[in-house]
């Protein structure tokens, strides 16, 4: 059975917030609300690094990572369990959704979610521009809303908007139960972790961290299921970029992120429109 999940490669994420903005546009997310947030791991304040300058690689050198965070579409979702009117439910394909007509705004789900993934419309939601760019209706005052993995797009065979609009190819979406899918291959190949694994929620967003992923090739705006003809990764030493003379290379053959010759550049599939 299909079981959708997401891989986020933190070695690639550049903290540009394109995923957060495209999510707002695609899903008509109101002013002041985010379904997808990009957190920083580093210094004491937001967007500041830990460590000091300038010794690269020395103890105390600058260090900062980004952690995009949204609903994790937990396999064992506490929000689903606590909803007293079954407004929050899990689809057959594993996506956790909310029936906004059923939601009574009790916010039990917000209290139960350990990932702070849900937002509540305290007031009549404001939108700027008035409508988002995707085909998603605005939610009314008094309901809880959150990331849907862009289920309206998935139902049409498209990747979520955050995935196709990530300029760093840091996000991969696909079927976790299909062992030949790209997400399954990456989870098998690279060292990954899930957030708050000890809570028993079994989140379906997996994060790649550490030094495991620099050789991962650029993909494309194709569906991951269409990527079988794009070699997902090579087997050995070529995975780790080499720069013996310290010149930095030309960026095409020995650069930090090797680019597959067949890869197609990103073409955002969100229709043009104003920004939120
Ligand atoms: S769009 Fe990609 S690179 Fe930019 S913040 Fe989101 S995950 Fe990171
Ligand atoms: S991340 Fe939170 S809102 Fe999403 S499925 Fe898990 S418990 Fe529910």
Coordinates of C-alpha atoms and ligand atoms in Angstrom, one line a residue:
X1 CA 0.0 0.0 0.0
X2 CA 1.2 3.5 -0.7
X3 CA 2.7 5.3 2.3
X4 CA 3.9 8.7 1.5
X5 CA 6.9 10.3 3.2
X6 CA 9.5 13.0 2.8
X7 CA 13.3 13.1 3.1
X8 CA 14.9 16.4 3.9
X9 CA 18.7 16.6 3.3
X10 CA 20.0 19.1 5.9
X11 CA 23.4 19.0 4.2
X12 CA 21.9 20.6 1.2
X13 CA 19.4 23.0 2.8
X14 CA 20.5 26.6 2.5
X15 CA 17.8 28.1 4.6
X16 CA 16.4 30.1 1.8
X17 CA 12.7 29.6 3.0
X18 CA 11.5 28.9 -0.6
X19 CA 9.7 25.9 0.8
X20 CA 8.0 28.0 3.4
X21 CA 6.9 30.7 1.0
X22 CA 5.8 28.3 -1.8
X23 CA 3.8 26.4 0.8
X24 CA 2.0 29.6 1.8
X25 CA 1.2 30.4 -1.8
X26 CA 0.2 27.0 -2.9
X27 CA -2.1 26.3 0.1
X28 CA -3.5 29.8 0.6
X29 CA -2.0 29.9 4.1
X30 CA -3.1 33.1 5.9
X31 CA -1.0 36.0 7.0
X32 CA 1.0 35.3 10.2
X33 CA 0.6 31.5 9.7
X34 CA 3.1 29.0 8.5
X35 CA 2.5 25.3 7.7
X36 CA 6.2 24.9 6.9
X37 CA 8.9 26.6 9.0
X38 CA 12.7 26.6 8.5
X39 CA 14.3 26.4 11.9
X40 CA 18.0 27.2 12.5
X41 CA 20.4 25.1 14.6
X42 CA 23.4 27.2 15.6
X43 CA 23.7 30.3 17.7
X44 CA 21.5 31.5 20.5
X45 CA 19.5 33.8 18.2
X46 CA 17.7 32.9 15.0
X47 CA 19.9 32.8 11.9
X48 CA 23.1 33.1 13.8
X49 CA 25.8 30.5 13.8
X50 CA 27.4 28.8 16.7
X51 CA 31.2 29.0 17.1
X52 CA 33.7 31.7 16.2
X53 CA 35.5 33.1 13.2
X54 CA 37.8 32.5 11.3
X55 CA 39.4 29.0 11.7
X56 CA 37.6 26.7 9.4
X57 CA 37.4 23.2 10.8
X58 CA 39.0 24.3 14.1
X59 CA 37.2 24.0 17.3
X60 CA 35.0 27.1 17.7
X61 CA 34.6 27.7 13.9
X62 CA 31.2 28.8 12.6
X63 CA 28.5 26.2 12.4
X64 CA 24.8 26.5 11.4
X65 CA 22.3 24.1 10.0
X66 CA 18.7 24.5 8.9
X67 CA 15.8 22.3 9.9
X68 CA 12.7 22.7 7.8
X69 CA 9.8 21.5 9.9
X70 CA 6.1 20.9 9.2
X71 CA 3.6 18.2 9.9
X72 CA 5.5 14.9 10.0
X73 CA 2.5 12.9 8.9
X74 CA 3.1 10.5 11.8
X75 CA 2.3 6.8 11.3
X76 CA 1.1 6.7 14.9
X77 CA -0.4 10.2 15.0
X78 CA -1.5 11.5 18.4
X79 CA -3.5 14.2 16.8
X80 CA -5.7 11.6 15.1
X81 CA -6.2 9.8 18.4
X82 CA -7.3 12.8 20.4
X83 CA -9.7 14.4 17.9
X84 CA -13.1 14.0 19.5
X85 CA -15.0 14.4 16.2
X86 CA -12.7 12.5 13.8
X87 CA -12.0 15.6 11.9
X88 CA -8.3 14.7 11.8
X89 CA -7.8 11.4 10.0
X90 CA -5.2 9.4 8.1
X91 CA -5.8 8.7 4.4
X92 CA -5.1 5.3 2.9
X93 CA -1.9 6.7 1.5
X94 CA -0.6 7.8 4.9
X95 CA -1.3 11.5 4.6
X96 CA -2.8 13.0 7.8
X97 CA -5.5 15.5 6.9
X98 CA -8.2 17.6 8.5
X99 CA -11.8 17.8 7.5
X100 CA -12.4 21.5 8.2
X101 CA -16.2 21.1 8.1
X102 CA -15.9 18.7 11.0
X103 CA -13.3 20.6 13.1
X104 CA -14.9 22.2 16.2
X105 CA -11.7 24.1 17.1
X106 CA -11.1 22.4 20.4
X107 CA -7.4 22.3 19.7
X108 CA -6.8 19.0 21.5
X109 CA -4.8 18.1 18.4
X110 CA -2.5 21.1 18.9
X111 CA -1.8 20.0 22.4
X112 CA -1.2 16.4 21.4
X113 CA 1.2 17.2 18.5
X114 CA 4.8 17.2 19.7
X115 CA 6.1 19.0 16.6
X116 CA 4.1 22.2 17.0
X117 CA 2.9 21.6 13.4
X118 CA -0.6 22.9 13.7
X119 CA -2.0 26.5 13.7
X120 CA -5.3 27.8 14.8
X121 CA -7.3 30.5 13.1
X122 CA -8.2 32.7 16.0
X123 CA -9.6 35.5 13.8
X124 CA -11.0 35.6 10.3
X125 CA -7.9 34.7 8.2
X126 CA -6.4 37.4 6.2
X127 CA -4.7 36.7 2.9
X128 CA -2.3 38.7 0.9
X129 CA -2.8 38.4 -2.0
X130 CA -6.5 37.5 -1.5
X131 CA -6.1 34.1 -3.0
X132 CA -3.2 31.7 -3.1
X133 CA -1.8 30.4 -6.3
X134 CA -2.9 26.8 -5.7
X135 CA -6.4 25.4 -6.0
X136 CA -6.9 25.2 -2.2
X137 CA -9.8 26.9 -0.4
X138 CA -9.2 29.2 2.6
X139 CA -10.0 27.8 5.9
X140 CA -12.5 29.6 8.2
X141 CA -12.0 31.2 11.6
X142 CA -12.1 28.8 14.5
X143 CA -10.5 25.7 12.9
X144 CA -7.0 24.2 13.1
X145 CA -5.0 23.8 9.9
X146 CA -1.6 22.3 8.9
X147 CA 0.5 20.8 6.1
X148 CA -1.3 18.3 3.9
X149 CA 1.8 17.1 1.9
X150 CA -0.1 19.1 -0.8
X151 CA -2.5 16.2 -1.1
X152 CA -4.4 18.1 -3.9
X153 CA -1.2 17.9 -6.0
X154 CA -0.3 14.4 -4.9
X155 CA -3.8 13.3 -6.1
X156 CA -2.9 14.6 -9.5
X157 CA 0.5 12.8 -9.5
X158 CA 2.5 15.9 -8.6
X159 CA 5.1 16.4 -5.9
X160 CA 4.3 18.9 -3.0
X161 CA 5.0 22.5 -3.9
X162 CA 7.8 22.7 -1.3
X163 CA 9.6 19.9 -3.1
X164 CA 9.5 21.3 -6.6
X165 CA 10.4 24.8 -5.4
X166 CA 13.4 23.9 -3.3
X167 CA 16.4 25.3 -5.2
X168 CA 18.8 23.0 -3.4
X169 CA 17.1 19.7 -4.1
X170 CA 17.0 19.2 -0.4
X171 CA 13.5 17.7 -0.4
X172 CA 12.5 14.3 -1.8
X173 CA 8.9 13.0 -1.7
X174 CA 7.7 9.5 -2.4
X175 CA 6.4 6.1 -1.3
X176 CA 8.2 4.8 1.8
X177 CA 6.7 1.3 1.3
X178 CA 8.1 1.0 -2.2
X179 CA 11.6 -0.2 -1.8
X180 CA 12.6 1.1 -5.3
X181 CA 11.4 4.6 -4.6
X182 CA 13.9 7.4 -4.3
X183 CA 12.9 8.1 -0.7
X184 CA 13.4 4.5 0.3
X185 CA 16.8 4.3 -1.4
X186 CA 18.0 7.4 0.4
X187 CA 16.8 6.2 3.7
X188 CA 18.6 2.9 3.0
X189 CA 21.8 4.6 1.7
X190 CA 22.2 7.6 4.1
X191 CA 22.3 8.1 7.8
X192 CA 18.8 9.5 8.6
X193 CA 16.9 10.5 11.7
X194 CA 13.3 11.3 12.6
X195 CA 12.4 14.1 15.0
X196 CA 11.5 13.0 18.6
X197 CA 11.8 9.4 17.7
X198 CA 11.4 8.5 21.4
X199 CA 7.8 9.7 21.3
X200 CA 6.7 6.6 19.3
X201 CA 4.9 8.7 16.7
X202 CA 7.0 7.3 13.8
X203 CA 7.1 10.5 11.8
X204 CA 7.3 10.0 8.0
X205 CA 9.7 12.9 7.5
X206 CA 13.3 11.6 7.6
X207 CA 16.3 14.0 7.9
X208 CA 19.7 13.4 6.3
X209 CA 22.4 14.9 8.4
X210 CA 26.1 14.7 8.8
X211 CA 28.6 14.2 6.0
X212 CA 26.8 11.4 4.3
X213 CA 25.1 13.2 1.4
X214 CA 27.3 15.7 -0.5
X215 CA 27.6 13.3 -3.5
X216 CA 23.8 13.0 -3.9
X217 CA 23.1 14.1 -7.5
X218 CA 20.7 16.8 -8.4
X219 CA 17.3 15.4 -9.3
X220 CA 14.7 17.4 -11.2
X221 CA 11.2 18.6 -11.0
X222 CA 10.0 15.1 -12.1
X223 CA 8.1 12.9 -9.8
X224 CA 10.5 10.7 -7.8
X225 CA 8.8 7.7 -9.3
X226 CA 10.0 9.0 -12.7
X227 CA 13.6 9.2 -11.5
X228 CA 14.5 5.6 -12.1
X229 CA 16.4 6.5 -15.2
X230 CA 18.4 9.1 -13.3
X231 CA 21.1 7.2 -11.3
X232 CA 20.2 8.2 -7.8
X233 CA 23.7 7.9 -6.4
X234 CA 27.0 6.4 -7.3
X235 CA 28.7 3.7 -5.3
X236 CA 32.0 4.9 -4.0
X237 CA 34.7 7.4 -3.8
X238 CA 33.1 9.7 -6.3
X239 CA 30.4 10.4 -3.7
X240 CA 32.8 12.6 -1.8
X241 CA 34.1 15.6 -3.7
X242 CA 37.8 15.8 -3.9
X243 CA 39.7 19.1 -4.3
X244 CA 43.4 18.1 -3.8
X245 CA 44.8 21.4 -4.9
X246 CA 42.3 23.4 -3.0
X247 CA 41.3 25.3 -6.1
X248 CA 37.6 24.7 -5.5
X249 CA 37.2 23.0 -8.9
X250 CA 34.9 24.1 -11.7
X251 CA 31.7 23.2 -9.9
X252 CA 30.6 20.9 -12.7
X253 CA 32.8 17.8 -12.4
X254 CA 34.3 17.8 -8.9
X255 CA 32.1 20.3 -7.1
X256 CA 30.3 19.9 -3.8
X257 CA 27.1 18.8 -5.5
X258 CA 27.7 16.8 -8.7
X259 CA 25.0 17.4 -11.3
X260 CA 23.7 14.5 -13.3
X261 CA 23.9 15.2 -17.0
X262 CA 20.3 14.1 -17.5
X263 CA 19.0 16.2 -14.7
X264 CA 16.4 18.8 -15.6
X265 CA 16.6 22.2 -13.9
X266 CA 13.8 23.1 -11.5
X267 CA 10.8 24.7 -13.1
X268 CA 8.4 25.8 -10.4
X269 CA 5.0 24.3 -11.1
X270 CA 3.2 26.8 -9.0
X271 CA 1.2 29.2 -11.2
X272 CA 2.5 32.7 -11.3
X273 CA 0.9 35.2 -8.9
X274 CA 1.7 37.7 -6.2
X275 CA 3.6 37.0 -3.1
X276 CA 2.2 36.6 0.3
Ligands
LIG1 S1 13.6 25.5 0.0 FE1 15.1 23.8 0.2 S2 17.0 24.9 0.6 FE2 15.4 26.4 0.9 S3 14.9 26.4 3.1 FE3 13.5 24.9 2.2 S4 14.5 22.9 2.2 FE4 16.1 24.5 2.6
LIG2 S1 3.3 16.1 13.2 FE1 1.7 16.7 14.6 S2 -0.1 17.3 13.3 FE2 1.3 16.1 12.0 S3 0.6 13.9 12.2 FE3 2.2 14.2 13.8 S4 1.1 14.7 15.6 FE4 -0.3 15.0 13.9

